[in-house]
Amino acid sequence: MGNLTRTEIEQLATYCEDAELKAYEITKVTDQYPHMTYEDAFDVQWEVRKRKEARGHKIVGMKMGLTSWAKMAQMGVEQPCYGYLADYFSVPEGGEIKMDELIHPKIEAEIAFVTKAPLKGPGVHIGDVMRATDFIIPAVEVIDSRYKDFKFDLKSVIADNSSSTRFITGGRMARLEDVDVTTLGVVMEINGEVVATGAGAAVLGHPAASVAMLANMLGERGEEIPAGTFIMTGGITAAVTVNRGDSITVRYQDLGSISARFI
């Protein structure tokens, strides 16, 4: 159940979205509303999403965050969080990302799933996800928490659309049955130097588990994952800070690479 009034939800939606659109830091929302619940936090996220759609933006996908067991333990949380991806978050492969539009960005290497059938929780499991998956494709997420000094808790992260800001997808798509996503290796380079490596199992043991969790979390709100949804399943690598002038390349075993430049 939520503890916040409609007016408070709307005020927090403005507070979080203005920070994203104008690229300035804010303090965590639970400082203002310590009694707010997880439901309130998602209400704020959905309110901002609704506002973006009202302004003519399209929601082009979903993302999962905090999907490594280590990260959850570190944050003291029992489950990951999700966010939506708006059309203007998308950066073309090899494209440029403007640092002036961001605060303190970091990048994560991810595997994205694209669905061919809807998934609606509760009770969605990995098998359901595998059956409903059209293909997988490499993705790089640029996260940019709006919170000052990265000081936040899970409710604040959820209200802030799980730190979503930009993403790049590319490389080669593959059918799920042709790839062992748990052992799929990833190498992240910044300016030609290897800064992080990982394998798909870093995401909840199996990236499809992340999609199942998303379906079940959306199910709690009466929402589903429609067919044709692009879903970033969470970081395979740690989130690595990027600076103006950096060129990034992320190589995916047998699935090509993704590059971009921060200007």
GROMACS .gro file of C-alpha atoms in nm:
model
  263
    1MET     CA    1   0.000   0.000   0.000
    2GLY     CA    2   0.107   0.357  -0.058
    3ASN     CA    3   0.140   0.621   0.212
    4LEU     CA    4   0.173   0.929  -0.010
    5THR     CA    5  -0.110   1.146  -0.137
    6ARG     CA    6  -0.170   1.205  -0.508
    7THR     CA    7  -0.026   1.556  -0.469
    8GLU     CA    8   0.291   1.423  -0.305
    9ILE     CA    9   0.336   1.166  -0.585
   10GLU     CA   10   0.303   1.446  -0.844
   11GLN     CA   11   0.548   1.670  -0.657
   12LEU     CA   12   0.806   1.391  -0.639
   13ALA     CA   13   0.754   1.312  -1.009
   14THR     CA   14   0.841   1.674  -1.094
   15TYR     CA   15   1.136   1.667  -0.852
   16CYS     CA   16   1.285   1.352  -1.011
   17GLU     CA   17   1.209   1.429  -1.375
   18ASP     CA   18   1.339   1.786  -1.363
   19ALA     CA   19   1.672   1.652  -1.232
   20GLU     CA   20   1.688   1.409  -1.525
   21LEU     CA   21   1.586   1.659  -1.794
   22LYS     CA   22   1.804   1.945  -1.668
   23ALA     CA   23   2.094   1.724  -1.545
   24TYR     CA   24   2.137   1.836  -1.187
   25GLU     CA   25   2.180   1.643  -0.862
   26ILE     CA   26   1.910   1.598  -0.601
   27THR     CA   27   1.894   1.442  -0.255
   28LYS     CA   28   1.717   1.112  -0.209
   29VAL     CA   29   1.338   1.124  -0.199
   30THR     CA   30   1.313   0.931   0.127
   31ASP     CA   31   1.479   1.230   0.302
   32GLN     CA   32   1.158   1.425   0.233
   33TYR     CA   33   0.918   1.134   0.277
   34PRO     CA   34   1.073   0.874   0.511
   35HIS     CA   35   0.736   0.697   0.545
   36MET     CA   36   0.697   0.633   0.169
   37THR     CA   37   0.656   0.272   0.052
   38TYR     CA   38   0.789   0.079  -0.249
   39GLU     CA   39   0.445   0.117  -0.406
   40ASP     CA   40   0.474   0.496  -0.366
   41ALA     CA   41   0.817   0.487  -0.533
   42PHE     CA   42   0.679   0.297  -0.833
   43ASP     CA   43   0.381   0.537  -0.843
   44VAL     CA   44   0.632   0.823  -0.887
   45GLN     CA   45   0.812   0.632  -1.166
   46TRP     CA   46   0.484   0.557  -1.349
   47GLU     CA   47   0.370   0.918  -1.311
   48VAL     CA   48   0.689   1.044  -1.483
   49ARG     CA   49   0.645   0.779  -1.752
   50LYS     CA   50   0.287   0.898  -1.811
   51ARG     CA   51   0.408   1.258  -1.843
   52LYS     CA   52   0.670   1.163  -2.102
   53GLU     CA   53   0.406   0.980  -2.307
   54ALA     CA   54   0.171   1.280  -2.278
   55ARG     CA   55   0.449   1.494  -2.428
   56GLY     CA   56   0.468   1.259  -2.727
   57HIS     CA   57   0.757   1.033  -2.624
   58LYS     CA   58   0.732   0.660  -2.683
   59ILE     CA   59   0.835   0.396  -2.431
   60VAL     CA   60   1.068   0.170  -2.632
   61GLY     CA   61   1.164  -0.089  -2.371
   62MET     CA   62   1.224  -0.184  -2.011
   63LYS     CA   63   1.533  -0.236  -1.798
   64MET     CA   64   1.616  -0.425  -1.483
   65GLY     CA   65   1.859  -0.289  -1.224
   66LEU     CA   66   2.042  -0.430  -0.921
   67THR     CA   67   2.034  -0.777  -1.076
   68SER     CA   68   2.349  -0.921  -0.923
   69TRP     CA   69   2.320  -1.103  -0.592
   70ALA     CA   70   2.628  -0.914  -0.472
   71LYS     CA   71   2.473  -0.577  -0.555
   72MET     CA   72   2.148  -0.670  -0.380
   73ALA     CA   73   2.338  -0.779  -0.069
   74GLN     CA   74   2.540  -0.457  -0.081
   75MET     CA   75   2.219  -0.250  -0.102
   76GLY     CA   76   2.041  -0.466   0.155
   77VAL     CA   77   1.754  -0.538  -0.085
   78GLU     CA   78   1.573  -0.861  -0.164
   79GLN     CA   79   1.483  -0.799  -0.525
   80PRO     CA   80   1.600  -0.596  -0.824
   81CYS     CA   81   1.417  -0.289  -0.952
   82TYR     CA   82   1.293  -0.197  -1.297
   83GLY     CA   83   1.264   0.114  -1.510
   84TYR     CA   84   1.136   0.210  -1.854
   85LEU     CA   85   1.334   0.325  -2.158
   86ALA     CA   86   1.204   0.632  -2.343
   87ASP     CA   87   1.271   0.686  -2.715
   88TYR     CA   88   1.524   0.966  -2.661
   89PHE     CA   89   1.736   0.738  -2.437
   90SER     CA   90   1.839   0.542  -2.747
   91VAL     CA   91   2.183   0.619  -2.897
   92PRO     CA   92   2.285   0.466  -3.232
   93GLU     CA   93   2.570   0.213  -3.241
   94GLY     CA   94   2.896   0.410  -3.285
   95GLY     CA   95   2.713   0.729  -3.187
   96GLU     CA   96   2.795   1.016  -2.955
   97ILE     CA   97   2.659   1.074  -2.606
   98LYS     CA   98   2.654   1.435  -2.485
   99MET     CA   99   2.803   1.471  -2.136
  100ASP     CA  100   2.625   1.807  -2.093
  101GLU     CA  101   2.294   1.617  -2.080
  102LEU     CA  102   2.416   1.390  -1.798
  103ILE     CA  103   2.542   1.425  -1.440
  104HIS     CA  104   2.785   1.143  -1.350
  105PRO     CA  105   2.728   0.862  -1.603
  106LYS     CA  106   2.851   0.503  -1.575
  107ILE     CA  107   2.826   0.222  -1.829
  108GLU     CA  108   2.723  -0.142  -1.790
  109ALA     CA  109   2.738  -0.427  -2.043
  110GLU     CA  110   2.409  -0.612  -2.071
  111ILE     CA  111   2.220  -0.873  -2.271
  112ALA     CA  112   1.882  -0.758  -2.400
  113PHE     CA  113   1.589  -0.989  -2.469
  114VAL     CA  114   1.318  -0.913  -2.725
  115THR     CA  115   0.989  -1.093  -2.669
  116LYS     CA  116   0.757  -1.251  -2.928
  117ALA     CA  117   0.474  -1.331  -2.685
  118PRO     CA  118   0.337  -1.143  -2.384
  119LEU     CA  119   0.450  -1.233  -2.032
  120LYS     CA  120   0.222  -1.160  -1.740
  121GLY     CA  121   0.295  -1.239  -1.375
  122PRO     CA  122   0.255  -1.370  -1.116
  123GLY     CA  123   0.424  -1.706  -1.155
  124VAL     CA  124   0.638  -1.640  -1.463
  125HIS     CA  125   0.955  -1.856  -1.462
  126ILE     CA  126   1.267  -1.891  -1.678
  127GLY     CA  127   1.100  -2.154  -1.901
  128ASP     CA  128   0.815  -1.914  -1.982
  129VAL     CA  129   1.065  -1.643  -2.069
  130MET     CA  130   1.269  -1.872  -2.296
  131ARG     CA  131   0.955  -1.976  -2.481
  132ALA     CA  132   0.843  -1.611  -2.520
  133THR     CA  133   1.184  -1.481  -2.639
  134ASP     CA  134   1.224  -1.386  -3.005
  135PHE     CA  135   1.598  -1.312  -2.988
  136ILE     CA  136   1.872  -1.168  -2.769
  137ILE     CA  137   2.098  -0.877  -2.862
  138PRO     CA  138   2.394  -0.699  -2.697
  139ALA     CA  139   2.323  -0.369  -2.520
  140VAL     CA  140   2.520  -0.111  -2.325
  141GLU     CA  141   2.334   0.085  -2.063
  142VAL     CA  142   2.441   0.431  -1.954
  143ILE     CA  143   2.314   0.481  -1.600
  144ASP     CA  144   2.309   0.821  -1.437
  145SER     CA  145   2.164   0.832  -1.088
  146ARG     CA  146   2.039   1.182  -1.024
  147TYR     CA  147   2.131   1.151  -0.656
  148LYS     CA  148   2.416   1.355  -0.514
  149ASP     CA  149   2.732   1.153  -0.439
  150PHE     CA  150   2.543   0.834  -0.535
  151LYS     CA  151   2.372   0.840  -0.194
  152PHE     CA  152   2.040   0.665  -0.230
  153ASP     CA  153   1.822   0.377  -0.113
  154LEU     CA  154   1.610   0.142  -0.323
  155LYS     CA  155   1.290   0.347  -0.299
  156SER     CA  156   1.475   0.656  -0.421
  157VAL     CA  157   1.629   0.458  -0.709
  158ILE     CA  158   1.286   0.328  -0.817
  159ALA     CA  159   1.136   0.680  -0.810
  160ASP     CA  160   1.432   0.796  -1.024
  161ASN     CA  161   1.344   0.536  -1.293
  162SER     CA  162   1.623   0.308  -1.170
  163SER     CA  163   1.893   0.555  -1.287
  164SER     CA  164   1.799   0.509  -1.655
  165THR     CA  165   1.929   0.763  -1.903
  166ARG     CA  166   2.077   0.627  -2.230
  167PHE     CA  167   2.134   0.294  -2.401
  168ILE     CA  168   2.306   0.163  -2.713
  169THR     CA  169   2.224  -0.164  -2.882
  170GLY     CA  170   2.404  -0.334  -3.168
  171GLY     CA  171   2.628  -0.626  -3.252
  172ARG     CA  172   2.447  -0.934  -3.376
  173MET     CA  173   2.120  -1.078  -3.262
  174ALA     CA  174   2.099  -1.448  -3.180
  175ARG     CA  175   1.834  -1.702  -3.099
  176LEU     CA  176   1.835  -1.798  -2.735
  177GLU     CA  177   1.865  -2.168  -2.817
  178ASP     CA  178   2.188  -2.103  -3.011
  179VAL     CA  179   2.371  -1.935  -2.721
  180ASP     CA  180   2.451  -2.032  -2.364
  181VAL     CA  181   2.374  -1.693  -2.212
  182THR     CA  182   2.514  -1.794  -1.874
  183THR     CA  183   2.868  -1.843  -2.006
  184LEU     CA  184   2.851  -1.566  -2.268
  185GLY     CA  185   3.164  -1.356  -2.210
  186VAL     CA  186   3.183  -0.978  -2.226
  187VAL     CA  187   3.487  -0.746  -2.234
  188MET     CA  188   3.447  -0.370  -2.179
  189GLU     CA  189   3.716  -0.130  -2.301
  190ILE     CA  190   3.754   0.244  -2.247
  191ASN     CA  191   4.003   0.416  -2.479
  192GLY     CA  192   4.140   0.073  -2.579
  193GLU     CA  193   4.201  -0.042  -2.222
  194VAL     CA  194   4.011  -0.334  -2.067
  195VAL     CA  195   3.820  -0.202  -1.764
  196ALA     CA  196   3.572  -0.484  -1.692
  197THR     CA  197   3.488  -0.840  -1.791
  198GLY     CA  198   3.205  -1.073  -1.704
  199ALA     CA  199   2.970  -1.351  -1.813
  200GLY     CA  200   2.593  -1.370  -1.841
  201ALA     CA  201   2.551  -1.572  -1.521
  202ALA     CA  202   2.628  -1.252  -1.328
  203VAL     CA  203   2.265  -1.157  -1.393
  204LEU     CA  204   2.066  -1.356  -1.133
  205GLY     CA  205   2.241  -1.677  -1.244
  206HIS     CA  206   2.060  -1.655  -1.581
  207PRO     CA  207   1.949  -1.336  -1.761
  208ALA     CA  208   1.608  -1.494  -1.835
  209ALA     CA  209   1.547  -1.494  -1.457
  210SER     CA  210   1.569  -1.115  -1.474
  211VAL     CA  211   1.292  -1.102  -1.738
  212ALA     CA  212   1.079  -1.342  -1.529
  213MET     CA  213   1.123  -1.117  -1.227
  214LEU     CA  214   1.024  -0.813  -1.431
  215ALA     CA  215   0.705  -0.988  -1.548
  216ASN     CA  216   0.620  -1.082  -1.191
  217MET     CA  217   0.688  -0.733  -1.056
  218LEU     CA  218   0.478  -0.574  -1.331
  219GLY     CA  219   0.206  -0.830  -1.257
  220GLU     CA  220   0.173  -0.684  -0.907
  221ARG     CA  221   0.051  -0.363  -1.074
  222GLY     CA  222  -0.175  -0.545  -1.320
  223GLU     CA  223   0.074  -0.473  -1.602
  224GLU     CA  224   0.237  -0.716  -1.844
  225ILE     CA  225   0.534  -0.734  -2.079
  226PRO     CA  226   0.377  -0.709  -2.428
  227ALA     CA  227   0.506  -0.907  -2.726
  228GLY     CA  228   0.785  -0.721  -2.905
  229THR     CA  229   0.929  -0.566  -2.587
  230PHE     CA  230   1.301  -0.484  -2.567
  231ILE     CA  231   1.429  -0.564  -2.216
  232MET     CA  232   1.776  -0.494  -2.082
  233THR     CA  233   1.836  -0.759  -1.819
  234GLY     CA  234   2.095  -0.587  -1.595
  235GLY     CA  235   2.468  -0.538  -1.572
  236ILE     CA  236   2.699  -0.831  -1.654
  237THR     CA  237   2.991  -0.607  -1.562
  238ALA     CA  238   3.025  -0.361  -1.277
  239ALA     CA  239   2.914  -0.007  -1.362
  240VAL     CA  240   3.222   0.185  -1.482
  241THR     CA  241   3.251   0.567  -1.471
  242VAL     CA  242   3.299   0.745  -1.804
  243ASN     CA  243   3.436   1.092  -1.874
  244ARG     CA  244   3.413   1.343  -2.156
  245GLY     CA  245   3.632   1.232  -2.448
  246ASP     CA  246   3.611   0.861  -2.364
  247SER     CA  247   3.559   0.608  -2.644
  248ILE     CA  248   3.398   0.286  -2.528
  249THR     CA  249   3.386  -0.055  -2.694
  250VAL     CA  250   3.213  -0.359  -2.546
  251ARG     CA  251   3.285  -0.695  -2.708
  252TYR     CA  252   3.039  -0.982  -2.677
  253GLN     CA  253   3.149  -1.340  -2.736
  254ASP     CA  254   3.024  -1.441  -3.084
  255LEU     CA  255   2.779  -1.147  -3.091
  256GLY     CA  256   2.998  -0.861  -3.216
  257SER     CA  257   3.063  -0.535  -3.037
  258ILE     CA  258   2.909  -0.199  -2.944
  259SER     CA  259   3.095   0.133  -2.951
  260ALA     CA  260   3.017   0.492  -2.858
  261ARG     CA  261   3.190   0.816  -2.768
  262PHE     CA  262   3.123   1.054  -2.482
  263ILE     CA  263   3.161   1.415  -2.596
   0.00000   0.00000   0.00000
